C-alpha positions as a Python dict, from the first residue, in 0.01 Angstrom:
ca = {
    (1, 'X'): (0, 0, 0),
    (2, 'X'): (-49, 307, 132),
    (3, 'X'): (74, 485, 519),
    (4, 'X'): (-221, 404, 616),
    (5, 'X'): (-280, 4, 532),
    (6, 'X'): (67, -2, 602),
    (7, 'X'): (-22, 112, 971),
    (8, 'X'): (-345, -139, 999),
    (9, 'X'): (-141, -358, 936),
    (10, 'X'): (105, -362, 1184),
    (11, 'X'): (-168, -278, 1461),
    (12, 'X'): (-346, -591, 1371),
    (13, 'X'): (19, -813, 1408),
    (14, 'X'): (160, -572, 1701),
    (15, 'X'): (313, -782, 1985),
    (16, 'X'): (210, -1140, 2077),
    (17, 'X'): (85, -1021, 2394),
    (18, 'X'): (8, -638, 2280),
    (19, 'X'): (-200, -567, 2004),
    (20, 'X'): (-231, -197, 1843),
    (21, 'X'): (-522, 47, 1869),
    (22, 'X'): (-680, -109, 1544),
    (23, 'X'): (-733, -462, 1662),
    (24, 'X'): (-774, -339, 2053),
    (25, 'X'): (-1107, -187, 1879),
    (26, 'X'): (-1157, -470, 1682),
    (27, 'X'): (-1196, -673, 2020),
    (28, 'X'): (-1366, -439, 2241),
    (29, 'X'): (-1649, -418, 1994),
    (30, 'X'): (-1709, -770, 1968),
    (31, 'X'): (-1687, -818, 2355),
    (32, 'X'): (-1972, -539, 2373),
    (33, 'X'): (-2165, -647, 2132),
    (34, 'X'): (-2148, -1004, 2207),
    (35, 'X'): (-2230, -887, 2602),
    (36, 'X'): (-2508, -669, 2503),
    (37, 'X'): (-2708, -873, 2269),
    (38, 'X'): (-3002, -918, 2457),
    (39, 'X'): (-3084, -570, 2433),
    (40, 'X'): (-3104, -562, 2062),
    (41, 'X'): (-3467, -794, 2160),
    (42, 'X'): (-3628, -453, 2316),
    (43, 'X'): (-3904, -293, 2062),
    (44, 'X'): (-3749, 54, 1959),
    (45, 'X'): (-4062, 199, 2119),
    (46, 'X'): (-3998, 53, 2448),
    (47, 'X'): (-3908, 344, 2710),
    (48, 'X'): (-3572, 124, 2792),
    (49, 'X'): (-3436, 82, 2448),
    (50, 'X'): (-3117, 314, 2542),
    (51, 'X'): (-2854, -3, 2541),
    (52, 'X'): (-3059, -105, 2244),
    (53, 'X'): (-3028, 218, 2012),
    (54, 'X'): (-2640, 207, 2166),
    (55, 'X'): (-2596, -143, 2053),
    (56, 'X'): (-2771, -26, 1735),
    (57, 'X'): (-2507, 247, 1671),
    (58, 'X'): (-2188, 32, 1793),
    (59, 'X'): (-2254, -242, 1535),
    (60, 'X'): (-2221, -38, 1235),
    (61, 'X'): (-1849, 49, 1351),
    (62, 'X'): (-1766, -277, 1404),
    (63, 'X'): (-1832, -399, 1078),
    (64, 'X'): (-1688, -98, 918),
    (65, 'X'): (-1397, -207, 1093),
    (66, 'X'): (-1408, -563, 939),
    (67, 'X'): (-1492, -489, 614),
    (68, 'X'): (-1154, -228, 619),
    (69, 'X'): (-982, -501, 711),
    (70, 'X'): (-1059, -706, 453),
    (71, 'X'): (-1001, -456, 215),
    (72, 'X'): (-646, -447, 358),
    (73, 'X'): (-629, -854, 276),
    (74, 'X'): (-746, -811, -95),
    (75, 'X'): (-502, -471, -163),
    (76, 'X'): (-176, -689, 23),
    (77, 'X'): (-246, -961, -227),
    (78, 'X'): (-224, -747, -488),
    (79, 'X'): (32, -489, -386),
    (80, 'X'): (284, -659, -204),
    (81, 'X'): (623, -801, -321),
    (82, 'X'): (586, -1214, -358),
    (83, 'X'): (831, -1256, -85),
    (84, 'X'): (645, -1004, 161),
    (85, 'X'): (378, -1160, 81),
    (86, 'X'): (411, -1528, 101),
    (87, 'X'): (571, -1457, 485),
    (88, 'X'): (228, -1252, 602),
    (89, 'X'): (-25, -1384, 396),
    (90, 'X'): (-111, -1676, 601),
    (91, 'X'): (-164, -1445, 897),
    (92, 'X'): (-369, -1175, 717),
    (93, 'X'): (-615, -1472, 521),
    (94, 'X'): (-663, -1647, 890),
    (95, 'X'): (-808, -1314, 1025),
    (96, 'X'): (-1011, -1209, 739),
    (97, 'X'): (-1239, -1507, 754),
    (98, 'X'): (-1214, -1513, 1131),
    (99, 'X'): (-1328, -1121, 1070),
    (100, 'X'): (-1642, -1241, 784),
    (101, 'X'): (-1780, -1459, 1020),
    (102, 'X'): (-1782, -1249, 1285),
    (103, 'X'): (-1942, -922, 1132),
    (104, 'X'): (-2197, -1157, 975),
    (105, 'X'): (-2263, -1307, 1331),
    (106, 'X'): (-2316, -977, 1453),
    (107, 'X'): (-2549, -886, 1186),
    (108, 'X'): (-2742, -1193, 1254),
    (109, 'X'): (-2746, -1070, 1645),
    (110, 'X'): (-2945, -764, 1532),
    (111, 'X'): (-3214, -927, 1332),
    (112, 'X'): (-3262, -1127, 1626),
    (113, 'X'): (-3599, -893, 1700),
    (114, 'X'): (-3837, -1124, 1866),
    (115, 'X'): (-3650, -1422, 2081),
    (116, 'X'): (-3320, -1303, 2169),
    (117, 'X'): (-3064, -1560, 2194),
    (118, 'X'): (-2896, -1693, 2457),
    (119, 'X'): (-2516, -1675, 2414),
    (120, 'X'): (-2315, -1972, 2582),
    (121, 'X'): (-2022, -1970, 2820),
    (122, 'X'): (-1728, -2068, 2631),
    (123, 'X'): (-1660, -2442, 2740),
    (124, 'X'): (-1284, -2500, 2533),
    (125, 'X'): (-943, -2634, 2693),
    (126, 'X'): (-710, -2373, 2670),
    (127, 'X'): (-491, -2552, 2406),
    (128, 'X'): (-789, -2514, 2165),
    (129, 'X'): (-748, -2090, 2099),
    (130, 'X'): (-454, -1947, 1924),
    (131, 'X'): (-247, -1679, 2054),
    (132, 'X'): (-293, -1314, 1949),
    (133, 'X'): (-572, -1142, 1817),
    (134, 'X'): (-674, -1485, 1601),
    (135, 'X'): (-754, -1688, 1912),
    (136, 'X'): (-922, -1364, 2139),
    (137, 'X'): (-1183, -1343, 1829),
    (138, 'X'): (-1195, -1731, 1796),
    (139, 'X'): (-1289, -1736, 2160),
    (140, 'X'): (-1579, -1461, 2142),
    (141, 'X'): (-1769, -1687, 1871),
    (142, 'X'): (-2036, -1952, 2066),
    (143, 'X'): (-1857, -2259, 1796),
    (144, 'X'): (-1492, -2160, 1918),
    (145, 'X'): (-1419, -2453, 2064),
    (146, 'X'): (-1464, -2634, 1749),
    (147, 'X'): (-1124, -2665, 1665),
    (148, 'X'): (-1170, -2825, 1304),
    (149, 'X'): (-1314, -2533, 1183),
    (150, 'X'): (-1040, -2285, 1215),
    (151, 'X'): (-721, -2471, 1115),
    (152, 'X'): (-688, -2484, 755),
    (153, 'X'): (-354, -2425, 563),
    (154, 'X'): (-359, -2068, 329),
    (155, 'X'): (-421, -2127, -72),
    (156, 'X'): (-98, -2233, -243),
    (157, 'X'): (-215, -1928, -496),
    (158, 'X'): (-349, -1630, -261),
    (159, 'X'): (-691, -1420, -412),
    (160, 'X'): (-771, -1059, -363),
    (161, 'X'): (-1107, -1171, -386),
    (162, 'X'): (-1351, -954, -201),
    (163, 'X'): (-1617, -1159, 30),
    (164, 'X'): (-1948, -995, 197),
    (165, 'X'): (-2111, -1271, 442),
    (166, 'X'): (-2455, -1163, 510),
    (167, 'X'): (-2763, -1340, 711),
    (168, 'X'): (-3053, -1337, 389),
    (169, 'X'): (-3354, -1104, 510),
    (170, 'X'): (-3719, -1169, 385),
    (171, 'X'): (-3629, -938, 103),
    (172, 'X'): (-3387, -1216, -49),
    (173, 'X'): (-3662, -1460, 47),
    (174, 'X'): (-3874, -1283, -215),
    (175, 'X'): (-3614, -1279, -509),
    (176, 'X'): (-3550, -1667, -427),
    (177, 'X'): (-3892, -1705, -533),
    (178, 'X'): (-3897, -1481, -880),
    (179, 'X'): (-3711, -1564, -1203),
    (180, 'X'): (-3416, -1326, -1313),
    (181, 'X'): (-3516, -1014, -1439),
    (182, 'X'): (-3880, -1006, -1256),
    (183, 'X'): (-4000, -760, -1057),
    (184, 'X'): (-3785, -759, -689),
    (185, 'X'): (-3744, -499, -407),
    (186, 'X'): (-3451, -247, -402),
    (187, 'X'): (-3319, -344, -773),
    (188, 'X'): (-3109, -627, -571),
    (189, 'X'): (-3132, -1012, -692),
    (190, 'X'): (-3078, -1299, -395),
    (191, 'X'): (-2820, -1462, -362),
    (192, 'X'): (-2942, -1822, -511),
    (193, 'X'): (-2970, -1665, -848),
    (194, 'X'): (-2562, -1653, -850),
    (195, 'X'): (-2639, -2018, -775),
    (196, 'X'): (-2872, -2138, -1010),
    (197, 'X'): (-2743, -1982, -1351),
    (198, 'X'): (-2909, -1938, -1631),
    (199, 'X'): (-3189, -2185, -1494),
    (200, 'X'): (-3354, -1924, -1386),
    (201, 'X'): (-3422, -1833, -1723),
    (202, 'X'): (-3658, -2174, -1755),
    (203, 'X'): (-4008, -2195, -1704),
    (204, 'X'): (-4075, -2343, -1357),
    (205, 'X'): (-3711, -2297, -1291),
    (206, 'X'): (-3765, -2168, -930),
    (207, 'X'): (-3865, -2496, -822),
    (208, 'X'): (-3461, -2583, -840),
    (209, 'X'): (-3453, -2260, -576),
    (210, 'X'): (-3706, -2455, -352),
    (211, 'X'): (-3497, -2797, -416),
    (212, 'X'): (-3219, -2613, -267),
    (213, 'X'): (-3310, -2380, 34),
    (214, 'X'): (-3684, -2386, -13),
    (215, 'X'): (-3765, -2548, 293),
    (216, 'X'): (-3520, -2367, 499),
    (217, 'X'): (-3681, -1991, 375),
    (218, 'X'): (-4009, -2099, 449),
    (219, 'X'): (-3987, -2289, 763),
    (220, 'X'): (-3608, -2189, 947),
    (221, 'X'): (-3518, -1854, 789),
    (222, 'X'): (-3336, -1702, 1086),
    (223, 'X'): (-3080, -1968, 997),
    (224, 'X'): (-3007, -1900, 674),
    (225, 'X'): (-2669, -1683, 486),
    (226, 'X'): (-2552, -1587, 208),
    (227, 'X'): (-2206, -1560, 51),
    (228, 'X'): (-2119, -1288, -251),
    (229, 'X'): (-1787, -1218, -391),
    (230, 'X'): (-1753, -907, -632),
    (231, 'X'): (-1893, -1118, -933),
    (232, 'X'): (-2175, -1214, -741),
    (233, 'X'): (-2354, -1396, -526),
    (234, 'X'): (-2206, -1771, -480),
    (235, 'X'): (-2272, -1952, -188),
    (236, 'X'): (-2545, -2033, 112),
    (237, 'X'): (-2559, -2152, 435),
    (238, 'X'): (-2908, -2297, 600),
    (239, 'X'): (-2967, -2467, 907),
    (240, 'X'): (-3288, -2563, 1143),
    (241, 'X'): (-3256, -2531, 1551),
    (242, 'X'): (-3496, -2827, 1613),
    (243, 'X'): (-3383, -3072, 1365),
    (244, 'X'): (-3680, -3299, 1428),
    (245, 'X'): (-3951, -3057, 1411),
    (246, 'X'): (-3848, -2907, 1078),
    (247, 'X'): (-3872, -3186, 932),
    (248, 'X'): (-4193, -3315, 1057),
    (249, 'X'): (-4325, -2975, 927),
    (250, 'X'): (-4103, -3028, 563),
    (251, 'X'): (-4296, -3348, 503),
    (252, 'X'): (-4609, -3312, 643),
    (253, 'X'): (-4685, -2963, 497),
    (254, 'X'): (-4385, -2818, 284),
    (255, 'X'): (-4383, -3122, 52),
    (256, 'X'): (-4712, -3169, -19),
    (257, 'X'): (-4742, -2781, -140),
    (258, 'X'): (-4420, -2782, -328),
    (259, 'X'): (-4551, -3092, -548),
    (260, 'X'): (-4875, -2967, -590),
    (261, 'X'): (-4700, -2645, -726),
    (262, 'X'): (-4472, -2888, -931),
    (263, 'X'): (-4631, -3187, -1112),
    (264, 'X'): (-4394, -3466, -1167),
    (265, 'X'): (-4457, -3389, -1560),
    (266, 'X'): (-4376, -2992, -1549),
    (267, 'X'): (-4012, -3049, -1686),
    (268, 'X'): (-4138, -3224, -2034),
    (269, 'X'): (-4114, -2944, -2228),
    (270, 'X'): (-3870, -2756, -2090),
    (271, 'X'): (-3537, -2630, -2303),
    (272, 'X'): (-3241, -2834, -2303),
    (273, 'X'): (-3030, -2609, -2107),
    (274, 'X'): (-3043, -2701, -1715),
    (275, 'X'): (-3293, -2986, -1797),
    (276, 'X'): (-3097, -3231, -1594),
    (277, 'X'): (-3115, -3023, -1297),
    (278, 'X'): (-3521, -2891, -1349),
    (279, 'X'): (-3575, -3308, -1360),
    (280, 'X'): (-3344, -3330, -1026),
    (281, 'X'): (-3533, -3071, -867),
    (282, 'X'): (-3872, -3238, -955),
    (283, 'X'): (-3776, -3600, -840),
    (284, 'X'): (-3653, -3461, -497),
    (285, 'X'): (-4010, -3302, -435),
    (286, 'X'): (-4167, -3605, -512),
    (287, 'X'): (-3965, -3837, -313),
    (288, 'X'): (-4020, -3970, -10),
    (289, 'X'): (-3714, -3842, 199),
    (290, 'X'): (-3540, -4096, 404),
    (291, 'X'): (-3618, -4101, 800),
    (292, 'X'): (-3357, -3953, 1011),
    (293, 'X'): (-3318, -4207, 1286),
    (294, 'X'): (-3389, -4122, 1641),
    (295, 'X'): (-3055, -4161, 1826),
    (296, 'X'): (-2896, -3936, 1549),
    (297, 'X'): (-3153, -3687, 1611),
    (298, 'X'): (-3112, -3688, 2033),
    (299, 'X'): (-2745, -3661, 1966),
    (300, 'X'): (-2725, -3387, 1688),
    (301, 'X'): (-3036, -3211, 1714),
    (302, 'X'): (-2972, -2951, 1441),
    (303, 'X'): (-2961, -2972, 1079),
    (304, 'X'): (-2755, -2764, 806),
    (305, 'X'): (-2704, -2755, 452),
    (306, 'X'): (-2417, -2580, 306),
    (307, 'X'): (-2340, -2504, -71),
    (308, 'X'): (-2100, -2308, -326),
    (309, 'X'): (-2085, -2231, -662),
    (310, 'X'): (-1831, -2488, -895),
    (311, 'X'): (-1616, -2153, -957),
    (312, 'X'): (-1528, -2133, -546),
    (313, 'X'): (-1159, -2194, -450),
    (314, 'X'): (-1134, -2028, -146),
    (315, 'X'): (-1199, -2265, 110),
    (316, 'X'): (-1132, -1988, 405),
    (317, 'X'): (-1480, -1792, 282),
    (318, 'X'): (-1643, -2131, 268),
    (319, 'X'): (-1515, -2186, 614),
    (320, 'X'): (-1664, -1833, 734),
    (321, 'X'): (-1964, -1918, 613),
    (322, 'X'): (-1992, -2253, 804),
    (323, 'X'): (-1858, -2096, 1132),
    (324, 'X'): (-2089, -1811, 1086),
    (325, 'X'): (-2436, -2060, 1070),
    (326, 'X'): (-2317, -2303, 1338),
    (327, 'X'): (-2272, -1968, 1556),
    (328, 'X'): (-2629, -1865, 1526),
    (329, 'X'): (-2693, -2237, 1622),
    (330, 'X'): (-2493, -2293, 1913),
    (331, 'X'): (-2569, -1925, 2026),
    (332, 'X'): (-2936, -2035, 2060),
    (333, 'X'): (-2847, -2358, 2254),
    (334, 'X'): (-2803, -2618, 1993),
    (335, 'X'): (-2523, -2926, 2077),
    (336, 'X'): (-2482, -3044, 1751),
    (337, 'X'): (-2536, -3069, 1381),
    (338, 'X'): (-2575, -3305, 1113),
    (339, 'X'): (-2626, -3282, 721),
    (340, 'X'): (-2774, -3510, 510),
    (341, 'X'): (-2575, -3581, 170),
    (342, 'X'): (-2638, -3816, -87),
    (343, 'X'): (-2394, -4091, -109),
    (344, 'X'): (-2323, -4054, -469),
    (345, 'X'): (-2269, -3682, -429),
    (346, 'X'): (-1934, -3633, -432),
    (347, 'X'): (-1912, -3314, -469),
    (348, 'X'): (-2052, -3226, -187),
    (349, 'X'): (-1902, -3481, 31),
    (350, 'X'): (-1589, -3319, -55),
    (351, 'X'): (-1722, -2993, -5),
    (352, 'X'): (-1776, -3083, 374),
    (353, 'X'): (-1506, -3278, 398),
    (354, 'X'): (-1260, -2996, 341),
    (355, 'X'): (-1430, -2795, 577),
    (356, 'X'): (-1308, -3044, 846),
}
């Protein structure tokens, strides 16, 4: 480690009550930012867009200030002596992720260009928020009262894994749509082909993209994140405000396009490789989903839909990624969510399950 990370990382652990310049910034940013959200809704044209271009220029420092952080996680795991490390790593992996899902949160905050949101009043007991710098960022984010998501034990084997949380923009809605290696803006690839594998190299392959976040892209996209670690893209997060509406809209128009785009008999001569998963894809566009009942609906009007790639381990950048999506829904007034897994899927029942 160098002076330097060395310092950060004291000023991020100062004093229970005190915390160093590093971490002081770390909050004051947030608190502004958080504060000052509504001006990021003002057209840049608009003759009162000066808290706008201010908010503009504060939230590239703040996730500059994040993402050094996180640096400073993945050089301590591979830098520091086993002992040293095992007695701070717990405390330096807690605010990382607490630190993903809250740049990503504020990048979300500035794509937020036509309705902005409405940020809630934080409604927790006091017993709910850790001390120190943990429990003052805990308490900025609109799900901080939800305790479950923020109490997870450390890996028994820490990573140095580098993790960029991001809200997808319509450019990654265009690459979700495109096989690898086909044309897409900027050179850059979205994040479901990380996902999806070497199916992407199959004819009609995207139609696994649209079995997975298809619906979300087309009809809830300001809900919708992606994970990447420095191999790649790996993971996605999707939700829909108005639970009940989305999917009135998913059956009534989404459906009916995506099978007329897929045929039931498009995966009959396809290659070998991924076939199970082309045929998956085609049976879930051509069956009729199952009705969410009303009283579910009244009491969790939301839906989400998380997923990882089979390499993940890291349940704390899983967890990010889930705190980060139910912030952008509880920012904009939602009370609740629900997801809708198959009961045979047990992979991702344990998926959600570890996320508590």
């Amino acid at each position: 480690l160098t002076l330097g990370e060395v310092q950060m990382l004291v000023e991020l652990f100062y004093l229970p009550y005190h915390h160093g310049p590093l971490a002081q910034h770390l909050l004051e940013h947030f608190r502004w930012l958080r504060a000052n959200s509504l001006s990021v809704g003002v057209p840049v044209t608009a003759p009162d867009d000066c808290e706008g271009m201010q908010w503009r220029g504060r939230a590239p420092y703040f996730q500059l200030l994040c993402a050094q952080t996180c640096r400073l996680h993945s050089r301590f795991v591979s830098s520091a002596s086993r002992a040293l490390l095992y007695d701070l790593h717990p405390y330096l992996w807690d605010i990382r992720n607490m630190l993903l899902a809250a740049s990503a949160f504020v990048l979300w905050l500035g794509c937020q260009s036509i309705t902005a949101p409405i940020l809630l009043g934080g409604d927790a007991e006091p017993w709910a928020h850790r001390g120190g710098l943990f429990g003052e960022l805990q308490a900025l984010l609109p799900v901080g009262n939800s305790c479950d998501l923020f109490y997870h034990p450390p890996p028994l084997f820490p990573s140095s894994q580098l993790y960029l949380l991001h809200p997808l923009l319509p450019l990654d809605k265009v690459g979700a749509t495109a096989r690898r290696g086909g044309p897409h803006h900027s050179g850059q690839s979205s994040p479901l082909h990380g996902l999806l594998g070497p199916m992407w190299q199959l004819s009609g392959a995207s139609a696994l993209a649209g079995r997975l976040l298809g619906s979300f892209l087309s009809l809830s996209p300001e809900y919708t994140f992606g994970l990447e670690d420095e191999g790649g893209p790996w993971g996605y997060a999707a939700g829909a405000l108005c639970a009940e509406g989305f999917l009135q809209q998913r059956d009534s128009s989404w459906l009916p396009a995506m099978r007329h785009k897929y045929p039931r008999d498009l995966g009959a001569g396809a290659p070998a490789l991924g076939q199970d998963a082309l045929e998956e894809a085609l049976l879930f566009f051509h069956t009729e989903p199952p009705a969410v009942p009303l009283p579910v609906l009244r009491r969790f009007p939301s839906l989400v839909q998380l997923g990882t790639a089979p390499r993940v381990l890291d349940v704390g950048a899983s967890r990010s990624l889930a705190i980060c999506l139910l912030s952008a829904l509880r920012a904009n007034g939602s009370r609740g969510v629900f997801c809708q897994v198959s009961a045979a899927d047990q992979q991702q029942l344990s998926f959600y399950s570890k996320l508590g």
